[in-house]
Short mmCIF file of C-alpha atoms and ligand atoms in Angstrom, two decimals:
data_model
loop_
_atom_site.label_atom_id
_atom_site.label_comp_id
_atom_site.label_asym_id
_atom_site.label_seq_id
_atom_site.Cartn_x
_atom_site.Cartn_y
_atom_site.Cartn_z
CA MET R 240 32.15 3.99 33.39
CA SER R 241 30.91 0.61 32.37
CA GLU R 242 32.01 -0.73 29.02
CA PHE R 243 28.40 -1.70 28.43
CA VAL R 244 25.73 0.63 27.17
CA SER R 245 22.87 -1.35 28.65
CA ALA R 246 22.08 -4.24 30.94
CA SER R 247 21.67 -6.45 27.87
CA ARG R 248 22.87 -10.03 28.04
CA LEU R 249 23.02 -10.07 24.24
CA GLU R 250 25.45 -7.15 24.34
CA ARG R 251 27.62 -8.90 26.94
CA VAL R 252 27.71 -12.22 25.08
CA MET R 253 28.84 -10.64 21.83
CA LYS R 254 31.25 -8.21 23.45
CA ALA R 255 32.86 -11.22 25.16
CA GLY R 256 33.51 -12.66 21.71
CA HIS R 257 30.84 -15.39 21.75
CA LEU R 258 28.35 -15.90 18.96
CA GLY R 259 25.10 -14.28 20.07
CA VAL R 260 21.84 -16.13 19.56
CA THR R 261 18.43 -14.56 19.29
CA SER R 262 15.11 -15.89 18.17
CA GLU R 263 11.76 -14.36 17.54
CA CYS R 264 8.28 -14.45 18.94
CA GLY R 265 5.26 -12.96 17.20
CA PRO R 266 2.63 -11.70 19.66
CA PRO R 267 -0.83 -13.24 19.34
CA ARG R 268 -3.84 -11.83 17.54
CA GLY R 269 -5.65 -11.57 20.83
CA SER R 270 -5.05 -10.58 24.41
CA ASP R 271 -4.07 -13.92 25.97
CA PRO R 272 -0.65 -13.47 27.57
CA GLU R 273 -0.27 -17.26 27.90
CA GLU R 274 0.54 -17.53 24.20
CA VAL R 275 3.50 -15.18 24.57
CA ARG R 276 4.69 -16.89 27.74
CA LYS R 277 4.44 -20.33 26.17
CA LYS R 278 6.50 -19.35 23.14
CA GLY R 279 9.02 -17.63 25.35
CA MET R 280 9.42 -20.59 27.72
CA LEU R 281 9.99 -22.97 24.78
CA ILE R 282 13.16 -21.16 23.78
CA LYS R 283 14.20 -19.34 26.94
CA ASP R 284 17.30 -21.41 27.73
CA TYR R 285 18.54 -21.63 24.16
CA VAL R 286 18.89 -17.97 23.30
CA ASP R 287 20.37 -14.78 24.71
CA ALA R 288 17.36 -12.71 23.83
CA ILE R 289 14.04 -12.97 22.01
CA ASN R 290 12.86 -10.44 19.45
CA VAL R 291 9.23 -9.49 19.72
CA THR R 292 7.82 -8.42 16.39
CA ASP R 293 5.80 -5.22 15.98
CA ASN R 294 2.61 -5.96 14.05
CA GLN R 295 4.60 -7.86 11.44
CA THR R 296 3.27 -7.95 7.88
CA ALA R 297 1.05 -5.13 9.10
CA MET R 298 -1.39 -7.54 10.77
CA THR R 299 -2.79 -6.07 13.96
CA ARG R 300 -1.55 -7.99 17.00
CA MET R 301 -0.90 -7.55 20.70
CA SER R 302 1.55 -4.69 21.13
CA SER R 303 5.20 -5.55 20.95
CA LEU R 304 5.95 -3.62 24.12
CA ALA R 305 3.28 -5.44 26.13
CA ALA R 306 4.52 -8.82 24.90
CA CYS R 307 8.11 -7.82 25.77
CA ILE R 308 6.98 -7.04 29.30
CA HIS R 309 5.38 -10.50 29.63
CA LEU R 310 8.70 -12.07 28.61
CA LYS R 311 10.74 -9.81 30.84
CA LEU R 312 8.61 -10.78 33.85
CA LEU R 313 9.52 -14.42 33.17
CA GLY R 314 13.21 -13.56 33.24
CA ILE R 315 13.54 -13.71 29.45
CA GLU R 316 15.45 -10.90 27.77
CA PRO R 317 13.44 -9.22 25.01
CA VAL R 318 14.50 -7.31 21.92
CA LEU R 319 11.75 -4.77 21.36
CA GLN R 320 11.05 -4.39 17.66
CA MET R 321 9.67 -1.02 16.70
CA VAL R 322 8.46 0.04 13.28
CA THR R 323 8.11 3.61 12.08
CA ARG R 324 4.92 2.82 10.17
CA ASP R 325 2.46 3.30 12.98
CA ARG R 326 3.89 5.87 15.37
CA ASN R 327 5.17 9.41 15.13
CA ARG R 328 8.13 10.76 17.07
CA VAL R 329 6.02 11.51 20.13
CA ALA R 330 4.75 7.93 20.37
CA LEU R 331 8.11 6.36 19.51
CA GLN R 332 9.99 8.28 22.18
CA SER R 333 7.23 7.61 24.66
CA ASP R 334 7.31 3.85 23.98
CA ILE R 335 11.11 3.84 24.27
CA LEU R 336 10.76 5.34 27.74
CA GLY R 337 8.03 2.84 28.56
CA ALA R 338 10.33 -0.01 27.52
CA ALA R 339 13.18 1.46 29.52
CA SER R 340 10.94 1.70 32.57
CA PHE R 341 10.73 -2.11 32.47
CA ASP R 342 14.48 -2.28 31.79
CA ILE R 343 13.97 -3.81 28.38
CA PRO R 344 17.57 -3.62 27.21
CA ASN R 345 17.47 -4.16 23.42
CA MET R 346 15.64 -2.59 20.55
CA LEU R 347 15.49 -3.24 16.82
CA CYS R 348 14.53 -0.29 14.61
CA LEU R 349 12.57 -1.03 11.43
CA SER R 350 10.39 0.71 8.90
CA GLY R 351 7.77 -2.07 8.86
CA ASP R 352 5.94 -3.74 6.00
CA HIS R 353 3.55 -1.50 4.14
CA GLN R 354 0.07 -1.53 5.67
CA SER R 355 -1.46 -2.69 2.40
CA PHE R 356 -0.17 -6.20 3.21
CA GLY R 357 -2.09 -6.40 6.46
CA ASP R 358 -5.61 -6.27 7.83
CA CYS R 359 -5.84 -2.48 7.80
CA ALA R 360 -5.04 -1.83 4.17
CA LYS R 361 -7.29 1.22 4.20
CA GLY R 362 -5.48 2.84 7.11
CA GLN R 363 -2.98 5.68 7.20
CA ASN R 364 0.69 5.19 7.77
CA VAL R 365 2.93 7.57 9.68
CA HIS R 366 6.61 7.38 8.69
CA ASP R 367 7.47 10.54 10.57
CA LEU R 368 10.99 9.10 11.05
CA ASP R 369 12.60 6.39 8.96
CA SER R 370 14.33 3.39 10.49
CA MET R 371 17.78 5.03 10.44
CA GLN R 372 16.41 8.14 12.08
CA LEU R 373 14.81 5.93 14.73
CA VAL R 374 18.24 4.44 15.44
CA GLN R 375 19.58 7.99 15.79
CA THR R 376 16.69 8.87 18.07
CA VAL R 377 17.33 6.03 20.54
CA ARG R 378 21.04 6.76 20.54
CA HIS R 379 20.36 10.43 21.14
CA MET R 380 18.01 9.68 24.02
CA ARG R 381 20.48 7.24 25.55
CA ASP R 382 23.80 8.99 24.92
CA GLU R 383 22.80 12.64 25.25
CA GLY R 384 20.04 11.96 27.76
CA LYS R 385 17.77 14.25 25.79
CA PHE R 386 14.50 14.15 23.91
CA LEU R 387 14.51 15.07 20.21
CA GLY R 388 12.94 18.33 21.30
CA GLY R 389 16.03 19.10 23.38
CA ASP R 390 14.74 18.68 26.95
CA ASP R 391 16.58 16.49 29.44
CA ILE R 392 15.30 12.99 30.11
CA LYS R 393 15.20 11.90 33.73
CA ARG R 394 16.76 8.41 33.80
CA PRO R 395 17.58 8.08 30.07
CA PRO R 396 16.90 4.70 28.44
CA LYS R 397 19.80 2.24 28.55
CA ILE R 398 19.17 0.32 25.37
CA PHE R 399 21.42 -1.70 23.04
CA VAL R 400 20.35 -0.55 19.60
CA GLY R 401 19.94 -2.71 16.53
CA ALA R 402 18.81 -2.41 12.95
CA ALA R 403 17.97 -4.82 10.17
CA ALA R 404 19.89 -5.35 6.95
CA ASN R 405 18.97 -7.18 3.80
CA PRO R 406 22.09 -8.53 2.06
CA PHE R 407 19.97 -9.40 -0.97
CA ALA R 408 17.83 -6.30 -1.50
CA ASP R 409 18.09 -4.12 -4.55
CA PRO R 410 19.70 -1.93 -5.74
CA PHE R 411 22.72 -4.18 -5.25
CA GLU R 412 25.31 -1.36 -5.41
CA ILE R 413 24.15 0.03 -2.11
CA ARG R 414 23.68 -3.13 -0.05
CA VAL R 415 26.90 -2.53 1.84
CA PRO R 416 26.79 1.30 1.77
CA ARG R 417 23.32 1.06 3.29
CA LEU R 418 24.66 -1.12 6.09
CA ALA R 419 27.46 1.41 6.60
CA LYS R 420 24.88 4.15 6.84
CA LYS R 421 22.86 2.29 9.48
CA ILE R 422 25.98 1.75 11.51
CA ALA R 423 26.97 5.41 11.09
CA CYS R 424 23.53 6.29 12.48
CA GLY R 425 24.40 4.33 15.59
CA ALA R 426 23.25 0.73 15.10
CA GLU R 427 25.29 -1.48 17.43
CA PHE R 428 23.96 -4.80 16.23
CA ILE R 429 22.47 -5.87 12.93
CA GLN R 430 20.05 -8.71 12.28
CA THR R 431 19.87 -9.72 8.65
CA GLN R 432 17.03 -10.87 6.46
CA CYS R 433 16.71 -14.69 6.19
CA ILE R 434 19.72 -16.12 4.39
CA TYR R 435 19.31 -18.95 1.90
CA ASN R 436 21.79 -17.82 -0.74
CA ILE R 437 25.01 -18.54 1.13
CA ASP R 438 27.38 -17.47 -1.64
CA LYS R 439 25.71 -14.13 -2.09
CA PHE R 440 25.70 -13.58 1.67
CA LYS R 441 29.44 -14.37 1.85
CA GLU R 442 30.13 -11.82 -0.86
CA TRP R 443 28.13 -9.20 1.03
CA MET R 444 29.90 -9.99 4.28
CA LYS R 445 33.28 -9.85 2.60
CA ARG R 446 32.55 -6.34 1.40
CA ALA R 447 31.29 -5.35 4.83
CA VAL R 448 34.46 -6.76 6.41
CA ASP R 449 36.62 -4.95 3.82
CA ARG R 450 35.12 -1.73 5.10
CA GLY R 451 35.63 -2.79 8.72
CA LEU R 452 31.91 -2.68 9.43
CA HIS R 453 32.04 -5.95 11.41
CA GLU R 454 34.21 -4.15 13.94
CA LYS R 455 31.71 -1.37 14.41
CA ALA R 456 28.57 -3.47 14.87
CA PHE R 457 27.72 -7.09 15.62
CA ILE R 458 26.28 -8.63 12.50
CA MET R 459 23.87 -11.48 13.24
CA ALA R 460 22.89 -13.77 10.40
CA GLY R 461 19.13 -14.28 10.00
CA MET R 462 17.99 -17.88 9.59
CA THR R 463 14.52 -19.28 8.95
CA PRO R 464 14.00 -23.01 8.48
CA MET R 465 11.74 -23.98 5.58
CA LYS R 466 8.72 -26.04 6.60
CA SER R 467 7.94 -27.32 3.12
CA VAL R 468 8.70 -26.85 -0.55
CA GLY R 469 5.52 -24.77 -0.75
CA MET R 470 6.90 -22.31 1.78
CA ALA R 471 10.19 -22.10 -0.13
CA LYS R 472 8.38 -21.31 -3.37
CA TYR R 473 6.18 -18.77 -1.66
CA MET R 474 9.18 -17.03 -0.09
CA LYS R 475 10.94 -16.90 -3.43
CA LYS R 476 8.01 -15.51 -5.37
CA LYS R 477 5.99 -13.47 -2.93
CA VAL R 478 8.21 -12.06 -0.22
CA PRO R 479 9.87 -8.82 -1.31
CA GLY R 480 13.65 -8.80 -1.02
CA MET R 481 13.98 -12.56 -0.41
CA ASP R 482 16.57 -14.63 -2.29
CA VAL R 483 15.82 -18.37 -2.34
CA PRO R 484 18.10 -20.27 -4.74
CA ASP R 485 16.54 -23.00 -6.87
CA GLY R 486 18.88 -25.51 -5.26
CA ILE R 487 16.99 -25.17 -1.96
CA ILE R 488 13.64 -25.68 -3.64
CA GLU R 489 14.91 -28.72 -5.54
CA ARG R 490 16.37 -30.25 -2.39
CA LEU R 491 13.08 -29.88 -0.52
CA ALA R 492 11.11 -31.14 -3.51
CA GLY R 493 13.38 -34.16 -3.62
CA VAL R 494 12.11 -35.60 -0.35
CA GLU R 495 8.62 -36.90 0.36
CA LYS R 496 6.10 -34.48 1.85
CA GLY R 497 6.23 -35.84 5.38
CA LYS R 498 9.97 -35.36 5.57
CA GLN R 499 10.29 -31.90 4.07
CA ALA R 500 10.11 -30.13 7.41
CA GLN R 501 13.01 -32.19 8.73
CA GLU R 502 14.94 -31.49 5.53
CA GLY R 503 14.28 -27.77 6.05
CA ILE R 504 15.74 -27.97 9.53
CA ASP R 505 18.76 -29.90 8.26
CA ILE R 506 19.41 -27.20 5.66
CA CYS R 507 19.13 -24.51 8.32
CA VAL R 508 21.62 -26.31 10.60
CA GLU R 509 24.08 -26.84 7.74
CA HIS R 510 23.84 -23.17 6.82
CA ILE R 511 24.51 -22.07 10.38
CA GLN R 512 27.52 -24.35 10.55
CA GLN R 513 28.91 -22.88 7.35
CA LEU R 514 28.26 -19.30 8.39
CA LYS R 515 29.84 -19.78 11.83
CA GLU R 516 33.18 -19.97 10.08
CA ILE R 517 32.82 -16.68 8.24
CA THR R 518 34.64 -13.59 9.44
CA GLY R 519 32.17 -10.96 10.48
CA VAL R 520 29.33 -13.21 11.59
CA ALA R 521 28.81 -12.30 15.24
CA GLY R 522 25.77 -14.41 15.89
CA PHE R 523 22.52 -15.87 14.63
CA HIS R 524 18.97 -14.64 14.63
CA ILE R 525 16.70 -17.64 14.23
CA MET R 526 13.21 -16.80 13.06
CA ALA R 527 11.14 -19.97 13.07
CA ILE R 528 7.81 -18.42 12.23
CA GLU R 529 5.05 -20.14 14.28
CA TRP R 530 7.49 -23.02 14.69
CA GLU R 531 9.21 -22.00 17.91
CA GLU R 532 9.32 -25.60 19.19
CA LYS R 533 12.01 -26.38 16.61
CA VAL R 534 14.37 -23.63 17.73
CA PRO R 535 16.03 -25.70 20.51
CA GLU R 536 16.84 -28.50 18.05
CA ILE R 537 18.36 -26.09 15.53
CA ILE R 538 20.45 -24.38 18.18
CA LYS R 539 21.65 -27.64 19.75
CA ARG R 540 22.54 -29.27 16.44
CA SER R 541 24.35 -26.13 15.30
CA GLY R 542 26.65 -26.28 18.32
CA LEU R 543 25.30 -23.06 19.81
CA TYR R 544 24.10 -24.71 23.03
CA PRO R 545 24.65 -24.32 25.94
CA ARG R 546 24.67 -20.56 25.93
CA PRO R 547 27.80 -19.11 27.53
CA GLU R 548 27.82 -18.36 31.27
CA LEU R 549 28.60 -14.75 31.99
CA MET W 127 -0.05 19.85 -12.50
CA ILE W 128 -2.96 18.61 -10.42
CA ILE W 129 -4.14 15.18 -11.51
CA ALA W 130 -7.79 14.26 -11.15
CA GLU W 131 -9.97 11.37 -12.17
CA LYS W 132 -13.65 11.36 -13.15
CA LYS W 133 -16.01 10.18 -10.45
CA PRO W 134 -18.20 7.19 -11.34
CA ILE W 135 -21.36 8.44 -13.05
CA GLN W 136 -23.55 6.57 -10.56
CA GLU W 137 -22.08 8.56 -7.69
CA ILE W 138 -22.76 11.84 -9.50
CA ILE W 139 -26.35 10.78 -10.31
CA GLU W 140 -27.03 10.07 -6.65
CA GLU W 141 -25.72 13.48 -5.66
CA VAL W 142 -27.75 15.45 -8.22
CA GLN W 143 -31.02 13.57 -8.49
CA ASN W 144 -32.94 15.93 -6.25
CA PHE W 145 -31.98 19.01 -8.26
CA ASP W 146 -33.81 20.09 -11.43
CA ARG W 147 -31.45 22.67 -12.96
CA ILE W 148 -27.85 21.58 -12.89
CA LEU W 149 -24.73 23.32 -14.19
CA ILE W 150 -21.75 21.18 -15.13
CA LEU W 151 -18.77 23.46 -14.63
CA GLY W 152 -15.43 22.57 -16.18
CA CYS W 153 -11.98 24.10 -15.84
CA ASN W 154 -9.56 24.77 -18.62
CA GLU W 155 -6.37 24.13 -16.65
CA CYS W 156 -4.93 20.94 -15.13
CA VAL W 157 -8.11 18.89 -15.32
CA THR W 158 -8.31 19.63 -19.05
CA VAL W 159 -4.78 18.40 -19.60
CA CYS W 160 -5.40 15.22 -17.61
CA GLU W 161 -8.71 14.75 -19.40
CA ALA W 162 -10.90 14.64 -16.34
CA GLY W 163 -12.71 17.98 -16.21
CA GLY W 164 -12.27 20.10 -19.33
CA LYS W 165 -14.81 21.18 -21.92
CA LYS W 166 -14.85 17.73 -23.50
CA GLU W 167 -15.55 15.96 -20.21
CA VAL W 168 -18.23 18.54 -19.35
CA GLU W 169 -20.01 17.63 -22.60
CA VAL W 170 -19.71 13.92 -22.01
CA LEU W 171 -21.02 14.12 -18.44
CA ALA W 172 -23.87 16.48 -19.40
CA SER W 173 -25.02 14.12 -22.18
CA ALA W 174 -24.81 11.10 -19.93
CA LEU W 175 -26.92 12.82 -17.26
CA ARG W 176 -29.48 13.99 -19.82
CA MET W 177 -29.79 10.49 -21.20
CA TYR W 178 -30.16 9.01 -17.76
CA PHE W 179 -32.90 11.39 -16.64
CA ILE W 180 -34.79 10.94 -19.94
CA THR W 181 -34.81 7.18 -19.41
CA GLN W 182 -36.08 7.84 -15.89
CA GLY W 183 -38.81 10.08 -17.28
CA LYS W 184 -37.54 13.03 -15.30
CA GLU W 185 -37.31 16.53 -16.66
CA LYS W 186 -34.07 18.23 -15.82
CA VAL W 187 -32.15 21.11 -17.30
CA ILE W 188 -28.47 20.29 -17.59
CA SER W 189 -26.29 23.26 -18.61
CA GLU W 190 -22.61 23.31 -19.52
CA HIS W 191 -19.89 25.86 -18.95
CA THR W 192 -16.10 25.72 -18.75
CA LEU W 193 -14.08 28.45 -17.06
CA GLU W 194 -10.55 29.44 -17.89
CA ARG W 195 -9.67 28.68 -14.25
CA GLN W 196 -11.89 27.78 -11.32
CA CYS W 197 -9.29 28.62 -8.69
CA ASP W 198 -9.52 32.28 -9.62
CA HIS W 199 -11.94 34.96 -8.40
CA GLU W 200 -12.02 36.77 -11.70
CA TYR W 201 -12.99 33.83 -13.86
CA LEU W 202 -15.50 32.55 -11.32
CA GLU W 203 -17.36 35.87 -11.60
CA GLU W 204 -18.34 34.87 -15.16
CA ILE W 205 -21.17 32.67 -13.95
CA ARG W 206 -22.64 35.15 -11.47
CA LYS W 207 -25.04 36.68 -13.95
CA ASN W 208 -26.72 33.32 -14.61
CA ILE W 209 -26.32 31.79 -11.18
CA ASP W 210 -30.05 31.98 -10.40
CA ASN W 211 -30.72 29.64 -13.31
CA TYR W 212 -29.24 26.69 -11.40
CA ASP W 213 -30.18 24.63 -8.35
CA ALA W 214 -26.77 22.99 -8.10
CA ILE W 215 -23.33 22.96 -9.70
CA VAL W 216 -21.29 19.87 -10.45
CA SER W 217 -17.72 21.12 -10.65
CA LEU W 218 -15.20 19.12 -12.64
CA ALA W 219 -12.31 21.19 -11.29
CA CYS W 220 -9.89 19.84 -8.73
CA GLY W 221 -10.74 20.16 -5.04
CA VAL W 222 -9.31 23.66 -5.03
CA GLY W 223 -11.66 24.83 -7.79
CA VAL W 224 -14.72 23.26 -6.18
CA GLN W 225 -14.00 25.02 -2.90
CA PHE W 226 -13.25 28.37 -4.48
CA ALA W 227 -16.60 28.21 -6.26
CA ALA W 228 -18.35 27.13 -3.04
CA GLU W 229 -16.85 30.04 -1.16
CA LYS W 230 -17.96 32.48 -3.80
CA TYR W 231 -21.54 31.23 -4.20
CA LEU W 232 -22.51 30.71 -0.61
CA THR W 233 -26.06 29.43 -1.12
CA MET W 234 -25.36 27.26 -4.18
CA PRO W 235 -24.88 23.51 -3.59
CA LEU W 236 -21.52 22.49 -5.13
CA LEU W 237 -20.77 18.88 -5.86
CA PRO W 238 -17.41 17.49 -6.96
CA GLY W 239 -17.47 15.60 -10.25
CA VAL W 240 -13.88 14.39 -10.04
CA ASN W 241 -11.60 12.84 -7.43
CA THR W 242 -8.46 14.91 -7.04
CA ILE W 243 -5.57 12.46 -7.00
CA CYS W 244 -2.16 14.09 -6.80
CA LEU W 245 0.45 16.51 -8.12
CA GLY W 246 1.88 14.68 -11.07
CA ALA W 247 2.69 14.48 -14.71
CA ASN W 248 1.47 12.82 -17.86
CA GLU W 249 4.03 10.06 -18.08
CA ASP W 250 2.58 8.34 -21.10
CA ARG W 251 -0.64 8.29 -23.12
CA GLY W 252 -3.33 7.49 -20.56
CA LEU W 253 -0.91 7.38 -17.62
CA TRP W 254 -0.56 10.08 -14.99
CA THR W 255 1.79 9.60 -12.07
CA GLU W 256 2.55 11.40 -8.82
CA ARG W 257 5.70 13.48 -8.42
CA CYS W 258 5.20 15.76 -5.42
CA GLN W 259 3.20 15.94 -2.19
CA ALA W 260 3.94 19.58 -1.51
CA CYS W 261 5.81 18.83 1.70
CA GLY W 262 6.74 22.49 1.92
CA SER W 263 10.48 21.96 2.25
CA CYS W 264 11.92 20.39 -0.86
CA VAL W 265 14.72 17.83 -0.52
CA LEU W 266 15.26 17.12 -4.22
CA ALA W 267 18.75 18.66 -4.17
CA ARG W 268 19.85 15.81 -1.91
CA THR W 269 18.12 12.98 -3.71
CA GLY W 270 19.23 13.33 -7.29
CA GLY W 271 16.06 15.16 -8.22
CA ILE W 272 13.77 12.23 -7.38
CA CYS W 273 11.28 12.74 -4.57
CA PRO W 274 11.34 10.19 -1.73
CA VAL W 275 8.40 11.90 -0.02
CA SER W 276 5.88 11.38 -2.78
CA ARG W 277 7.33 8.42 -4.63
CA CYS W 278 8.37 6.12 -1.78
CA ALA W 279 5.40 4.36 -0.19
CA LYS W 280 7.03 4.81 3.23
CA ARG W 281 8.48 8.29 2.75
CA VAL W 282 11.88 6.78 3.61
CA LEU W 283 14.47 9.56 3.55
CA ASN W 284 17.40 7.16 3.99
CA GLY W 285 16.28 4.41 1.68
CA PRO W 286 15.60 2.01 0.31
CA CYS W 287 13.72 -0.16 2.77
CA GLY W 288 14.35 -3.89 2.66
CA GLY W 289 11.45 -4.49 0.29
CA SER W 290 12.95 -3.03 -2.89
CA THR W 291 13.11 -5.78 -5.53
CA ASN W 292 14.33 -5.56 -9.13
CA GLY W 293 13.76 -1.84 -9.20
CA LYS W 294 10.21 -2.17 -7.94
CA CYS W 295 8.60 -1.17 -4.66
CA GLU W 296 7.44 -3.80 -2.18
CA LEU W 297 3.92 -2.66 -3.05
CA GLY W 298 4.21 -4.60 -6.30
CA PRO W 299 5.47 -4.61 -9.87
CA ASP W 300 3.41 -1.58 -10.93
CA THR W 301 5.29 0.83 -8.68
CA ASP W 302 8.90 1.86 -9.21
CA CYS W 303 11.03 1.94 -6.07
CA ALA W 304 11.86 5.61 -5.56
CA TRP W 305 15.19 4.67 -4.05
CA GLN W 306 16.17 2.60 -7.05
CA LEU W 307 15.48 5.71 -9.16
CA ILE W 308 17.47 7.87 -6.74
CA VAL W 309 20.45 5.51 -6.82
CA ASP W 310 20.28 5.32 -10.63
CA ARG W 311 20.32 9.10 -10.83
CA LEU W 312 23.15 9.50 -8.30
CA LYS W 313 25.14 7.02 -10.36
CA ALA W 314 24.44 8.89 -13.58
CA LEU W 315 25.52 12.11 -11.87
CA ASP W 316 28.62 10.37 -10.54
CA LYS W 317 27.53 11.35 -7.04
CA MET W 318 27.23 7.99 -5.32
CA ASP W 319 29.26 9.34 -2.40
CA ASP W 320 26.23 11.43 -1.58
CA TYR W 321 24.29 8.26 -0.91
CA GLU W 322 26.04 7.78 2.41
CA LYS W 323 25.15 11.24 3.68
CA ILE W 324 22.50 10.77 6.32
CA ALA W 325 19.28 12.66 5.71
CA PRO W 326 18.35 14.39 8.98
CA ILE W 327 14.99 13.97 10.67
CA LYS W 328 12.61 16.04 8.59
CA ASP W 329 10.69 19.06 9.78
CA TRP W 330 7.16 18.04 8.78
CA SER W 331 5.59 21.19 10.16
CA THR W 332 5.64 22.56 6.61
CA ASP W 333 3.76 19.47 5.43
CA ARG W 334 0.13 18.55 6.14
CA ALA W 335 1.16 18.07 9.79
CA GLY W 336 1.40 21.79 10.44
CA GLY W 337 -2.23 22.50 9.51
CA PRO W 338 -3.52 24.44 6.48
CA ARG W 339 -0.64 26.17 4.77
CA THR W 340 -0.46 29.67 3.43
CA VAL W 341 2.08 31.72 1.54
CA THR W 342 2.11 35.41 2.38
CA ARG W 343 4.13 37.75 0.20
CA GLU W 344 4.31 41.36 1.34
CA ASP W 345 6.01 42.37 -1.90
CA VAL W 346 3.06 41.13 -3.93
CA LYS W 347 0.27 42.49 -1.71
CA ILE W 348 -1.58 45.59 -2.81
S1 LIG N 612 10.53 16.92 -1.46
FE1 LIG N 612 8.55 17.83 -0.95
S2 LIG N 612 8.36 19.64 -2.23
FE2 LIG N 612 10.07 18.42 -3.08
S3 LIG N 612 9.10 17.17 -4.67
FE3 LIG N 612 9.03 15.98 -2.80
S4 LIG N 612 7.07 16.43 -1.81
FE4 LIG N 612 7.43 17.98 -3.39
S1 LIG N 613 10.52 -0.50 -1.88
FE1 LIG N 613 11.43 1.50 -2.36
S2 LIG N 613 9.69 2.85 -2.83
FE2 LIG N 613 8.85 1.03 -1.85
S3 LIG N 613 8.70 1.58 0.29
FE3 LIG N 613 10.68 0.59 0.04
S4 LIG N 613 12.15 2.22 -0.39
FE4 LIG N 613 10.10 3.07 -0.65
#
């Protein structure tokens, strides 16, 4: 039997002991596939795989699965993000099979932002499963070759399964236990919330390493470059579960407006360089929201390019 | 108890304006306690409607009555003797009461005077909050007695989600994060080890998903 659970390049890179690199692409608010392809081609050679978000912030967009297929057809490896907000267990299992039929080899299981943040605030939500139960579901389908209902699946999905973790979310006592729980459910890689508070992240990672969690799943550090001091302030105040230290805001405020974006990228690169040295960090997930053109620079300057040959 | 909230008077006026003899029917149970549909609210609504129709120069008869319970055949019988005196009933009971009355008086238009909100409690003066969504298969034993089904905006059974901040839900500062409350309780009970037990995928067939629910008890049947 193969030592790999899927055909995922991301899985192979990290299992070979290299730092994995992923980035993210938000599908458009329309049906033009060119937008997805363009974003994908910008970063194709700099990453192992590209996450495709699933109606992030609850704004209706092109479906994550469709956008993943566009990338896959270009030879780019997608990470299909799936939230439990909009689909029940019938639809989730069905979309997992759909993804597997295109040999999409990675999936990230999430609960999704509440719909009140998006353009359908008056809509229903589903939450038939939670994100951990979705991880269990994919693992069950893959490893047992069965549907949740118990029937056999012909050609079970071969998918490398991930989950998200927020090292800064409350209540603080359970930040690491919650990670442990996700891993116990079957998450094989973890992508974290954007990290700006390096000390706090190190503390979280230390506790995860103390429990040996870094040996059970690949923990990828989430990075988002700040475009401006305004963005930093917004993230600090308005985005739930985000920890932006004042030092970052002051540093961005200290440079003139036209140079803040460059400063934001410099901070991001410095952070990656620091985190590369930390035990337990298995890779980086770089989320440059609507700023994909900067991803190559960040990856090159952080010493993560070229990507390893397999 | 069932928590309800008065409907805006304008909405009620629009519903009743084509009727001449209107009964405002209160209920002495939950809606009395949450001050939405008891005797007092029946009086207030009846006076407001009378005033309105006088200013409109319309002659209407607005009657008042409050039953011990509207979700009960026996008490609902009380109004049968006078039922022909009305063209419509505005019920200030919860949705259950309105429907029970509608089922009993087949030809009588029944209009809801309150919005039924949730199963909850009176947390503070003037504040009623949800505690249960009657999911039909209670998990409170596993969650420190705090309900993740009704009190978590995403019904997360293995929470919290990543949005929990300073004890509050990602929805905003007015909503407690259910999972913060659960963790606080597990800590107080010295049962934090329970946190890492994985809650299995829930059987929602006992919830709304399974269709209208009934309880049948052979031992209670006559
Ligand atoms: S678990 Fe279900 S029955 Fe128990 S309190 Fe919550 S909603 Fe009500
Ligand atoms: S913040 Fe807490 S209550 Fe709100 S959705 Fe997340 S887990 Fe549920």
